[in-house]
Coordinates of C-alpha atoms and ligand atoms in Angstrom, one line a residue:
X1 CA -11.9 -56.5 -91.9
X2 CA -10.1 -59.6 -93.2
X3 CA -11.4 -61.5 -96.3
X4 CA -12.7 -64.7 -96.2
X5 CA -14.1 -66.8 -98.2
X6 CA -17.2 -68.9 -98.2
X7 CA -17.0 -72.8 -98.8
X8 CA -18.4 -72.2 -102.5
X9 CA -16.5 -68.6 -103.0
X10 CA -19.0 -67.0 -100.9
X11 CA -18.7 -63.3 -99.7
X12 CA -19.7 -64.8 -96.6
X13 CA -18.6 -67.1 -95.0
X14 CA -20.2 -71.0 -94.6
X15 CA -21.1 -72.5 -91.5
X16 CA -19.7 -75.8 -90.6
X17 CA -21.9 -77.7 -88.3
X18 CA -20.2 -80.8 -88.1
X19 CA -18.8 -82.4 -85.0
X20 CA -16.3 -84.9 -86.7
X21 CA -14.3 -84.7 -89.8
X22 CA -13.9 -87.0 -92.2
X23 CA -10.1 -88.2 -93.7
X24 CA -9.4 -89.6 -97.2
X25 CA -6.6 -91.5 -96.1
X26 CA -6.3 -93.2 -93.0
X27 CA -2.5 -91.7 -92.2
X28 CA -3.4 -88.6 -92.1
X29 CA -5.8 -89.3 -88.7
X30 CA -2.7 -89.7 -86.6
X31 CA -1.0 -86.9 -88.1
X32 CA -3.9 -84.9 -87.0
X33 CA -3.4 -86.2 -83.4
X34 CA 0.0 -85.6 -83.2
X35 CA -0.4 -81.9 -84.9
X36 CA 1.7 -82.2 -87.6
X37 CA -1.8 -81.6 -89.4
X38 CA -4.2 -79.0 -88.9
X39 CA -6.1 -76.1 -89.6
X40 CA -3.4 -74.1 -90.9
X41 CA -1.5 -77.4 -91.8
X42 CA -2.9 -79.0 -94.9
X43 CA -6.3 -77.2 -93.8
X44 CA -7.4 -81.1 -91.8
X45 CA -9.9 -80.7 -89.4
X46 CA -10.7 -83.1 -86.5
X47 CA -13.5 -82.8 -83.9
X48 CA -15.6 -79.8 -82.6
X49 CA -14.6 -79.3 -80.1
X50 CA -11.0 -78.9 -81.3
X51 CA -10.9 -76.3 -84.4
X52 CA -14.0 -75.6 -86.2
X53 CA -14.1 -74.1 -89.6
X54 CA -16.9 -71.5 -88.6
X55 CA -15.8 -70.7 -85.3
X56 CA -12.1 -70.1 -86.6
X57 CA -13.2 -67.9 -89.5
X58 CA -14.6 -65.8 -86.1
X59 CA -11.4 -66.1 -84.4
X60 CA -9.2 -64.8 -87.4
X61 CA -11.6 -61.9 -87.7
X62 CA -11.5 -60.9 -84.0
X63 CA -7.9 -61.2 -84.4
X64 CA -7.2 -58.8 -86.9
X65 CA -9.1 -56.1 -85.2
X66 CA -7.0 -56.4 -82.3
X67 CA -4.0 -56.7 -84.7
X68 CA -3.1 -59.8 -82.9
X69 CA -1.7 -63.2 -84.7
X70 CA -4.1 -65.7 -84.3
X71 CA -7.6 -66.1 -82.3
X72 CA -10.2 -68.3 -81.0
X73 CA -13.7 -68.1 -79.6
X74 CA -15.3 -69.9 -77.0
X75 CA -18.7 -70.4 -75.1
X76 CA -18.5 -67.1 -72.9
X77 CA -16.6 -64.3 -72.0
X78 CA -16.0 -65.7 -68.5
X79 CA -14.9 -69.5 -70.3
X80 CA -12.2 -67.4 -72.4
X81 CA -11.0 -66.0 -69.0
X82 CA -11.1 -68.9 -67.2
X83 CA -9.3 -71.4 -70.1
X84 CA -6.8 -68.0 -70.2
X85 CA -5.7 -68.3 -66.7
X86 CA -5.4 -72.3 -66.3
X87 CA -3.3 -72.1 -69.3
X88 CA -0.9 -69.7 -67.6
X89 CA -0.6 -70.4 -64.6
X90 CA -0.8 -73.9 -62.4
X91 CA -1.3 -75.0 -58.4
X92 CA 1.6 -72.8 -56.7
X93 CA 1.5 -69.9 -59.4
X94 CA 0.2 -66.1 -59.0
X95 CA -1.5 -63.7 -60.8
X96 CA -1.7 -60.3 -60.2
X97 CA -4.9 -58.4 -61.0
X98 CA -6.5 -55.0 -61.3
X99 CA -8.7 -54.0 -58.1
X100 CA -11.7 -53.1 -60.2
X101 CA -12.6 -55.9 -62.8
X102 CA -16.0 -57.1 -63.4
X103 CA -17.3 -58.8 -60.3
X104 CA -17.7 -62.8 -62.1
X105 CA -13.8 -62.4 -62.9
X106 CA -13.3 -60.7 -59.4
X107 CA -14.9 -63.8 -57.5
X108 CA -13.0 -66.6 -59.9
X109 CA -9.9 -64.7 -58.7
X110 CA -10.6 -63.8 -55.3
X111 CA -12.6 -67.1 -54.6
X112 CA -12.6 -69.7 -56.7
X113 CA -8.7 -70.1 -58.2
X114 CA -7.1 -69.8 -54.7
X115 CA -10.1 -73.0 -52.9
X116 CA -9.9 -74.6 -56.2
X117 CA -6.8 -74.5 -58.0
X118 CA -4.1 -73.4 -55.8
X119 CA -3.3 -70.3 -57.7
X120 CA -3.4 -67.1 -55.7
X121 CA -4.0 -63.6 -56.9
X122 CA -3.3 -60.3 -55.3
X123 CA -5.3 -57.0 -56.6
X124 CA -3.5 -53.9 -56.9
X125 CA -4.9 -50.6 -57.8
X126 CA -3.6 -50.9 -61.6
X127 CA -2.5 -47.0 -61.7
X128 CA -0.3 -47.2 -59.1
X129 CA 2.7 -48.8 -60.8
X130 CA 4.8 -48.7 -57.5
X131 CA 2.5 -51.0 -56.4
X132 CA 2.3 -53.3 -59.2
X133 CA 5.8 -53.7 -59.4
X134 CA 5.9 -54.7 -55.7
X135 CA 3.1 -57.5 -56.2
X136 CA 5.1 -59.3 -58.9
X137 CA 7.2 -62.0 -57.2
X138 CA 8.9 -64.5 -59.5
X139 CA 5.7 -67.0 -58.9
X140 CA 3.6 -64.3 -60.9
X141 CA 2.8 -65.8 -64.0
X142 CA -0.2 -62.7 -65.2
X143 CA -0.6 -59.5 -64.7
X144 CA -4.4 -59.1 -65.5
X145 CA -6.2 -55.6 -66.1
X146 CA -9.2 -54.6 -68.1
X147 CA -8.8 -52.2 -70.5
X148 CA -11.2 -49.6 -69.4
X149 CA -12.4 -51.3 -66.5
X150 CA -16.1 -52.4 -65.5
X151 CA -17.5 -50.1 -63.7
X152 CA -15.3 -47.6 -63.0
X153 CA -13.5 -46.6 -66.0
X154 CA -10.5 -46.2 -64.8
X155 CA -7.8 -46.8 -68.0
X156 CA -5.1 -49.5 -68.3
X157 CA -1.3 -47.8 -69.0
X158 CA -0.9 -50.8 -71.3
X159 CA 2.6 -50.0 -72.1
X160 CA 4.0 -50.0 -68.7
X161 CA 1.9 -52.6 -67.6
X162 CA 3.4 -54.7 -70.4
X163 CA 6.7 -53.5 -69.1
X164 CA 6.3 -54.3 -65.6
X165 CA 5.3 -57.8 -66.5
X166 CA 7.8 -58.5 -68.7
X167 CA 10.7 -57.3 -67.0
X168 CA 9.2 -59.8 -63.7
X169 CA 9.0 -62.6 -66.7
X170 CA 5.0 -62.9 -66.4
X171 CA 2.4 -62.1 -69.9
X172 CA 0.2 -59.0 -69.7
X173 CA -3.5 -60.4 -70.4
X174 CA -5.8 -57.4 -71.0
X175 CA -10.0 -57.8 -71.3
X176 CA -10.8 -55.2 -73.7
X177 CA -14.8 -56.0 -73.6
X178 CA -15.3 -52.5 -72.8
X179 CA -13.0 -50.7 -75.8
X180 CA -13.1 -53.0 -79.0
X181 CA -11.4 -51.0 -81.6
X182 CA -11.1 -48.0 -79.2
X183 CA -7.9 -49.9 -77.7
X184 CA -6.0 -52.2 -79.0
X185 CA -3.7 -54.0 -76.6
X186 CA -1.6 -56.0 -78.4
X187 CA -0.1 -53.0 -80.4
X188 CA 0.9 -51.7 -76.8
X189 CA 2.8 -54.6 -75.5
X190 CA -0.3 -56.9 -74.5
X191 CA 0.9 -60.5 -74.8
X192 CA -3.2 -61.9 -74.6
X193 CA -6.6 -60.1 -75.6
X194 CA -9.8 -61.5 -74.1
X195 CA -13.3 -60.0 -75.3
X196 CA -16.3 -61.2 -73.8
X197 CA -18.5 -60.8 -77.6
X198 CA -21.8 -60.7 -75.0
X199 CA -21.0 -57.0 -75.4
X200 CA -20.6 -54.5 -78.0
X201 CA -18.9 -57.1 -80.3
X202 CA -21.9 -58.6 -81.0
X203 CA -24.4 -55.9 -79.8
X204 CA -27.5 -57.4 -79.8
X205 CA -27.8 -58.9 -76.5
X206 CA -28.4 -62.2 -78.4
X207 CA -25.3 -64.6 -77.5
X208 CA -23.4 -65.4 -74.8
X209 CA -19.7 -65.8 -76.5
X210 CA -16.4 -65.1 -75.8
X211 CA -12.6 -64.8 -77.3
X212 CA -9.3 -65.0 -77.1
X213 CA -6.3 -63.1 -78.8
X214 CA -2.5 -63.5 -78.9
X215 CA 0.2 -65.7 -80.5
X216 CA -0.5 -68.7 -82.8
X217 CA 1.9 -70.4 -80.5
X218 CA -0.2 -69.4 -77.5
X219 CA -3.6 -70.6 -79.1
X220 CA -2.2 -73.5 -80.7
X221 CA -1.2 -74.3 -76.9
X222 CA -4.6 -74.2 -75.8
X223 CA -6.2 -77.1 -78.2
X224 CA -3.3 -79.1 -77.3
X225 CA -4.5 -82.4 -77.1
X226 CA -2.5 -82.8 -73.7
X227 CA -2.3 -79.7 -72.1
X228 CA -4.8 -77.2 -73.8
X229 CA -7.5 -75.6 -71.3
X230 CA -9.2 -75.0 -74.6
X231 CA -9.2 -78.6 -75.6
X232 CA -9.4 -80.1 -72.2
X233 CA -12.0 -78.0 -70.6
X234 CA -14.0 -77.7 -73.7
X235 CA -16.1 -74.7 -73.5
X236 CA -16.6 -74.3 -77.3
X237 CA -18.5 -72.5 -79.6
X238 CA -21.4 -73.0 -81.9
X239 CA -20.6 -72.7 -85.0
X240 CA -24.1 -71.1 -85.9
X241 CA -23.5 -68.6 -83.1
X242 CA -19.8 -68.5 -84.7
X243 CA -21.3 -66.8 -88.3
X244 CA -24.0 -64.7 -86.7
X245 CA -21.5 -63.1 -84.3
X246 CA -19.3 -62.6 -87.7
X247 CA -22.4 -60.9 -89.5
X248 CA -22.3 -57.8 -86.9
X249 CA -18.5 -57.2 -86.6
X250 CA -18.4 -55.1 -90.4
X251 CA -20.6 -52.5 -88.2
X252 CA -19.0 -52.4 -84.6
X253 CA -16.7 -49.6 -86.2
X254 CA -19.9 -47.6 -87.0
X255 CA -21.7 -48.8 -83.0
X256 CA -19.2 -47.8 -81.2
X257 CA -18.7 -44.6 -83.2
X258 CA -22.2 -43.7 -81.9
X259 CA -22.2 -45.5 -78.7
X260 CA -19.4 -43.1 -78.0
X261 CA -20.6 -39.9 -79.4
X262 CA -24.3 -40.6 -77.5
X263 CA -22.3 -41.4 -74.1
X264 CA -19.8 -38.1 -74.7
X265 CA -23.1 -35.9 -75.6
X266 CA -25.1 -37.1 -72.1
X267 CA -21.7 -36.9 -70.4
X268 CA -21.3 -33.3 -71.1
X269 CA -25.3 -32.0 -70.6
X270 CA -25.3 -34.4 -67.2
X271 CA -22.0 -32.6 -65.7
X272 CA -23.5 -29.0 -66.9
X273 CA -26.5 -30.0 -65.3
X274 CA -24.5 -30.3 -62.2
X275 CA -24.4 -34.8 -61.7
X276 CA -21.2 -36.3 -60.8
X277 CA -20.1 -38.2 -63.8
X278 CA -17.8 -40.9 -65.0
X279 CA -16.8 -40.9 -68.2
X280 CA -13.1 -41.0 -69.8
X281 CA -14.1 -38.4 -72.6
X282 CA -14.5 -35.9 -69.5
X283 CA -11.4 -33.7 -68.9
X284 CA -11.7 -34.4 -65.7
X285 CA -11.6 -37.8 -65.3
X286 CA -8.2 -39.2 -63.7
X287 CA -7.2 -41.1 -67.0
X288 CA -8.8 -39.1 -69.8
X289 CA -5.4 -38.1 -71.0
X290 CA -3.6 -41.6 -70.5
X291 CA -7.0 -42.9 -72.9
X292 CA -6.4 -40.4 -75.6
X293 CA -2.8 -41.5 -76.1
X294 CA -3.5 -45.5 -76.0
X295 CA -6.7 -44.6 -78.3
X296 CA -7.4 -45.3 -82.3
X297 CA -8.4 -41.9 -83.2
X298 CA -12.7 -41.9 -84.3
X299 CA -13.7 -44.1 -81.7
X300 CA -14.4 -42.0 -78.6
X301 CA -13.9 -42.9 -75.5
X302 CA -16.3 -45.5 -75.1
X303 CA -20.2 -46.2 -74.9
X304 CA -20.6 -46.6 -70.9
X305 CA -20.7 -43.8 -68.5
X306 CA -21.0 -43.9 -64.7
X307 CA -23.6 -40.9 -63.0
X308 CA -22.6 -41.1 -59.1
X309 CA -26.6 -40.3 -57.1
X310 CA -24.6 -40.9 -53.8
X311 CA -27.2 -43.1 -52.4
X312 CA -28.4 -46.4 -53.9
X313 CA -32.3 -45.6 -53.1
X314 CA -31.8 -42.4 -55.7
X315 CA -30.1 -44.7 -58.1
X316 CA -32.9 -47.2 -58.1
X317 CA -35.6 -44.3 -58.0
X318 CA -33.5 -42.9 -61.1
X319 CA -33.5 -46.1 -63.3
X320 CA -36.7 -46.8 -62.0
X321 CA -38.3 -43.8 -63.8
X322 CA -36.0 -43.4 -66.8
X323 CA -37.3 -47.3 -67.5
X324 CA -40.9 -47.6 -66.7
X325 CA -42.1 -43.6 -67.1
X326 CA -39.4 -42.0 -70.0
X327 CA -38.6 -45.6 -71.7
X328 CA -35.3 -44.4 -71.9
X329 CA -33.7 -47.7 -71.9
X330 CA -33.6 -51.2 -69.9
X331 CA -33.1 -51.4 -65.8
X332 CA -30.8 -54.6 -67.0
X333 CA -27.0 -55.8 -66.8
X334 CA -24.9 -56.0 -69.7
X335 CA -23.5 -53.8 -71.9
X336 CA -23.0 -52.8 -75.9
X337 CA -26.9 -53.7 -76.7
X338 CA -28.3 -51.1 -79.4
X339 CA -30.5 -49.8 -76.5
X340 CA -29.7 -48.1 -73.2
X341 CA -28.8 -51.0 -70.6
X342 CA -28.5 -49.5 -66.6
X343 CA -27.6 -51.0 -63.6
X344 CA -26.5 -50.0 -59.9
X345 CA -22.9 -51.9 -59.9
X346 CA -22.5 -51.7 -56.3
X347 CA -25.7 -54.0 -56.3
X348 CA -25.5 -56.3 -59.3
X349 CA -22.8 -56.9 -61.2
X350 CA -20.1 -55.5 -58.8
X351 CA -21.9 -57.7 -56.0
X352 CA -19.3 -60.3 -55.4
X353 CA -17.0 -57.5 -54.2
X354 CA -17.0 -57.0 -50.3
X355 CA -17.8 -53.7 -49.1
X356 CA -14.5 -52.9 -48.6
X357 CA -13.0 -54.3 -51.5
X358 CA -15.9 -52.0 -53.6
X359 CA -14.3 -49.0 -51.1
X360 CA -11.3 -50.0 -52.4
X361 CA -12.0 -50.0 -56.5
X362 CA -14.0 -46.5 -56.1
X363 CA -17.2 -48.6 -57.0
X364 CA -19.8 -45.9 -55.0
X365 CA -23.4 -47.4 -53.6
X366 CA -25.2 -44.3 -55.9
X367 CA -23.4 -45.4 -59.1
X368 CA -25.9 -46.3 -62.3
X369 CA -23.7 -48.0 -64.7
X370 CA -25.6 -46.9 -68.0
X371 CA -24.3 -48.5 -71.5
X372 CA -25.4 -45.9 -73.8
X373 CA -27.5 -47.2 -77.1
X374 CA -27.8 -45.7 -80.2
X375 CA -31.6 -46.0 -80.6
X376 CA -34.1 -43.0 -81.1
X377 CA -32.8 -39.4 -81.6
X378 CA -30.4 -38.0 -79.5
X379 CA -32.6 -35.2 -78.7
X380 CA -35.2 -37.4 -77.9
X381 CA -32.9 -39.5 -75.4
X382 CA -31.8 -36.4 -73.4
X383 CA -35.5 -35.0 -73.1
X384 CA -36.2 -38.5 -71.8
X385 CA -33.0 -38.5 -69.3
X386 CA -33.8 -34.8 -68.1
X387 CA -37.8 -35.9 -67.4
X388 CA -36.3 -38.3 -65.1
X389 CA -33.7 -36.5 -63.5
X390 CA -37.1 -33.6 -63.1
X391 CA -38.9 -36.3 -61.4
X392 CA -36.4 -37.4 -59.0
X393 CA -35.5 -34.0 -57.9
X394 CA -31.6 -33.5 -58.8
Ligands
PLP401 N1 -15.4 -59.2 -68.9 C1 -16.1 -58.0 -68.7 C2 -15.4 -56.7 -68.6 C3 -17.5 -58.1 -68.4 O1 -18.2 -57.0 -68.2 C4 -18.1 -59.4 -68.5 C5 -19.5 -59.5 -68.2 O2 -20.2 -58.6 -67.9 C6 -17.3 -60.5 -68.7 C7 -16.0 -60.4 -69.0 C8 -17.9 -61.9 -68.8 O3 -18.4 -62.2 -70.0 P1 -19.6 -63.3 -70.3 O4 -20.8 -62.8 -69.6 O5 -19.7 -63.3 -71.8 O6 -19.1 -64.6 -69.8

């Protein structure tokens, strides 16, 4: 963790709630315009909507657990995507993105930048680097991947990815919301880190918040007064959200810890009970070994699992009873919550993909995204989970 300091020496750290700043002199107002003041300048503040105190504490402390430069935070996960992409890339540009991403940034690709904005994407399946290689044309400005991705696991090759997109002159961005401290990115070649903090960042299902990682140049470049999405667009954090955010990161080393070991655990007793699972800590899934080389060692290999039911009826009958007869967890989207979170991807929060383009990412209509919590025993959890699977017969 990185030290910093409350306003009045503090062990933690003050929350600024102001919207506007206050000068002692008035010359240094247009020096703050014209950024030859600022945060890290002469420590000057000006609105909040540009840099605020609390929120920037947040985005230094996000920043040094993905060993990255400088950071920011913003209103959502999907804002820090959004402002990411618009700072990249303009009308006439191309990104090139994973086939299996989480279906809100699936639709603002596949939708909403090409009607809107003029930018077109093309999704490749991310572990066939052939294939990567041939999408990026010289108007490719991102290559875009998740690092494990939502919902189907599959794991980034950050270093070749990095490569690839280098070596075609476009930034590998990488949404880590599913591995925070598990992967880190940037030490792999990752130019940009996006979280959404919704998740396991904050882990208590509390706030809607996201961030964004890279170099100062590249943040500075988004609260550009001009040009900066972050700036311009202006989905910004509240400060208040800012510090209670902050108050959970000193444990996410300890959550995820367990999130993982709980997920590996069910992992293991599901597959010996004879369930198709999908879970990166599996020897058998397609990427476990590729994961085990990116990974920090202690962290696992992650806190959501996949168990394929083939159809969606079972899946529903499944969640339905681990919910309302075990209390095993929540029938609910989202993910990195203290308690069990499950949903049917193919259904909710893999919707805005097509049939064919689910067919395409491997999403299956049985699958029960589960986000594994930490709550109860683990004992207790799997008698819960193996009452259920009793009831529904498999
Ligand atoms: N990225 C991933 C991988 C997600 O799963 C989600 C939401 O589920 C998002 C981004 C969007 O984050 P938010 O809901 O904070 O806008």
């Amino acid at each position: 963790m990185r030290h910093e300091f409350g306003e009045h020496g503090g062990v933690n750290m003050s929350i600024e709630t102001s919207t506007t700043f206050t000068v002692l002199d008035a010359e240094t107002m247009p020096e703050i315009f014209t950024g030859t003041r600022g945060p890290d300048m002469g420590g000057c503040y000006l609105y909040g909507r540009h840099f605020n105190p609390t929120v920037y504490v947040l985005g230094r402390q996000v920043a040094a657990l993905e060993g990255a430069e400088t950071g920011y935070c913003t209103a959502s996960g999907m804002s820090a995507i959004s402002a990411v992409i618009l700072q990249l890339c303009g009308t006439g540009d191309a990104v090139v993105s994973g086939n299996t991403v989480y279906g809100g940034t699936f639709a603002l690709f596949k939708e909403y930048l090409p009607a809107r904005m003029g930018i077109d994407v093309t999704f490749v399946d991310m572990s066939d680097l052939d294939a990567v290689e041939a999408a990026l044309n010289d108007r490719v400005r991102v290559l875009y991947v998740e690092s494990i991705a939502n919902p189907t696991l599959r794991v980034a090759d950050i270093p070749k990815l990095a490569e690839l997109a280098h070596a075609h002159g476009a930034q590998l961005v990488v949404d880590n919301t599913f591995a925070p401290l598990i992967v880190s990115p940037i030490q792999h070649g990752a130019d940009v880190v996006i979280h959404s903090l919704t998740k396991f960042m904050n882990g208590a299902s509390d706030y809607i918040a996201g961030a964004i990682c890279g170099s100062t140049e590249f943040i500075m470049s988004m609260m550009d007064l001009h040009q900066g999405s972050l700036m311009l667009l202006g989905p910004t954090m509240d400060p208040r959200a800012a510090y209670n955010i902050s108050m959970r990161l000193p444990h996410l080393a300890l959550r995820m810890k367990e999130h993982s070991h709980r997920a590996q655990v069910l992992a293991e007793r599901l597959v010996e009970r004879g369930l198709d699972v999908v879970y990166p800590g599996l020897p058998d899934h397609p990427d476990h070994a590729l994961l085990q080389s990116l990974a920090n060692p202690g962290y696992g290999a992650g806190g959501v699992l996949g168990v394929d039911l083939k159809e969606n009826a079972l899946a529903n009958q499944f969640m339905e009873t681990l919910q309302n007869r075990d209390k095993f967890g929540y029938m609910a989207v989202s993910l990195g919550y203290f308690d069990t979170l499950m949903s049917c991807s193919a259904t909710s929060t893999s919707s805005e993909l097509s049939e064919e383009d689910q067919k395409a990412a491997g999403i299956l209509p049985g699958l029960v995204r589960v986000s594994v919590g930490y709550t109860g025993s683990l004992e207790q959890r799997w008698a819960q989970l193996e009452d259920a699977l009793n009831v529904i017969g498999v």
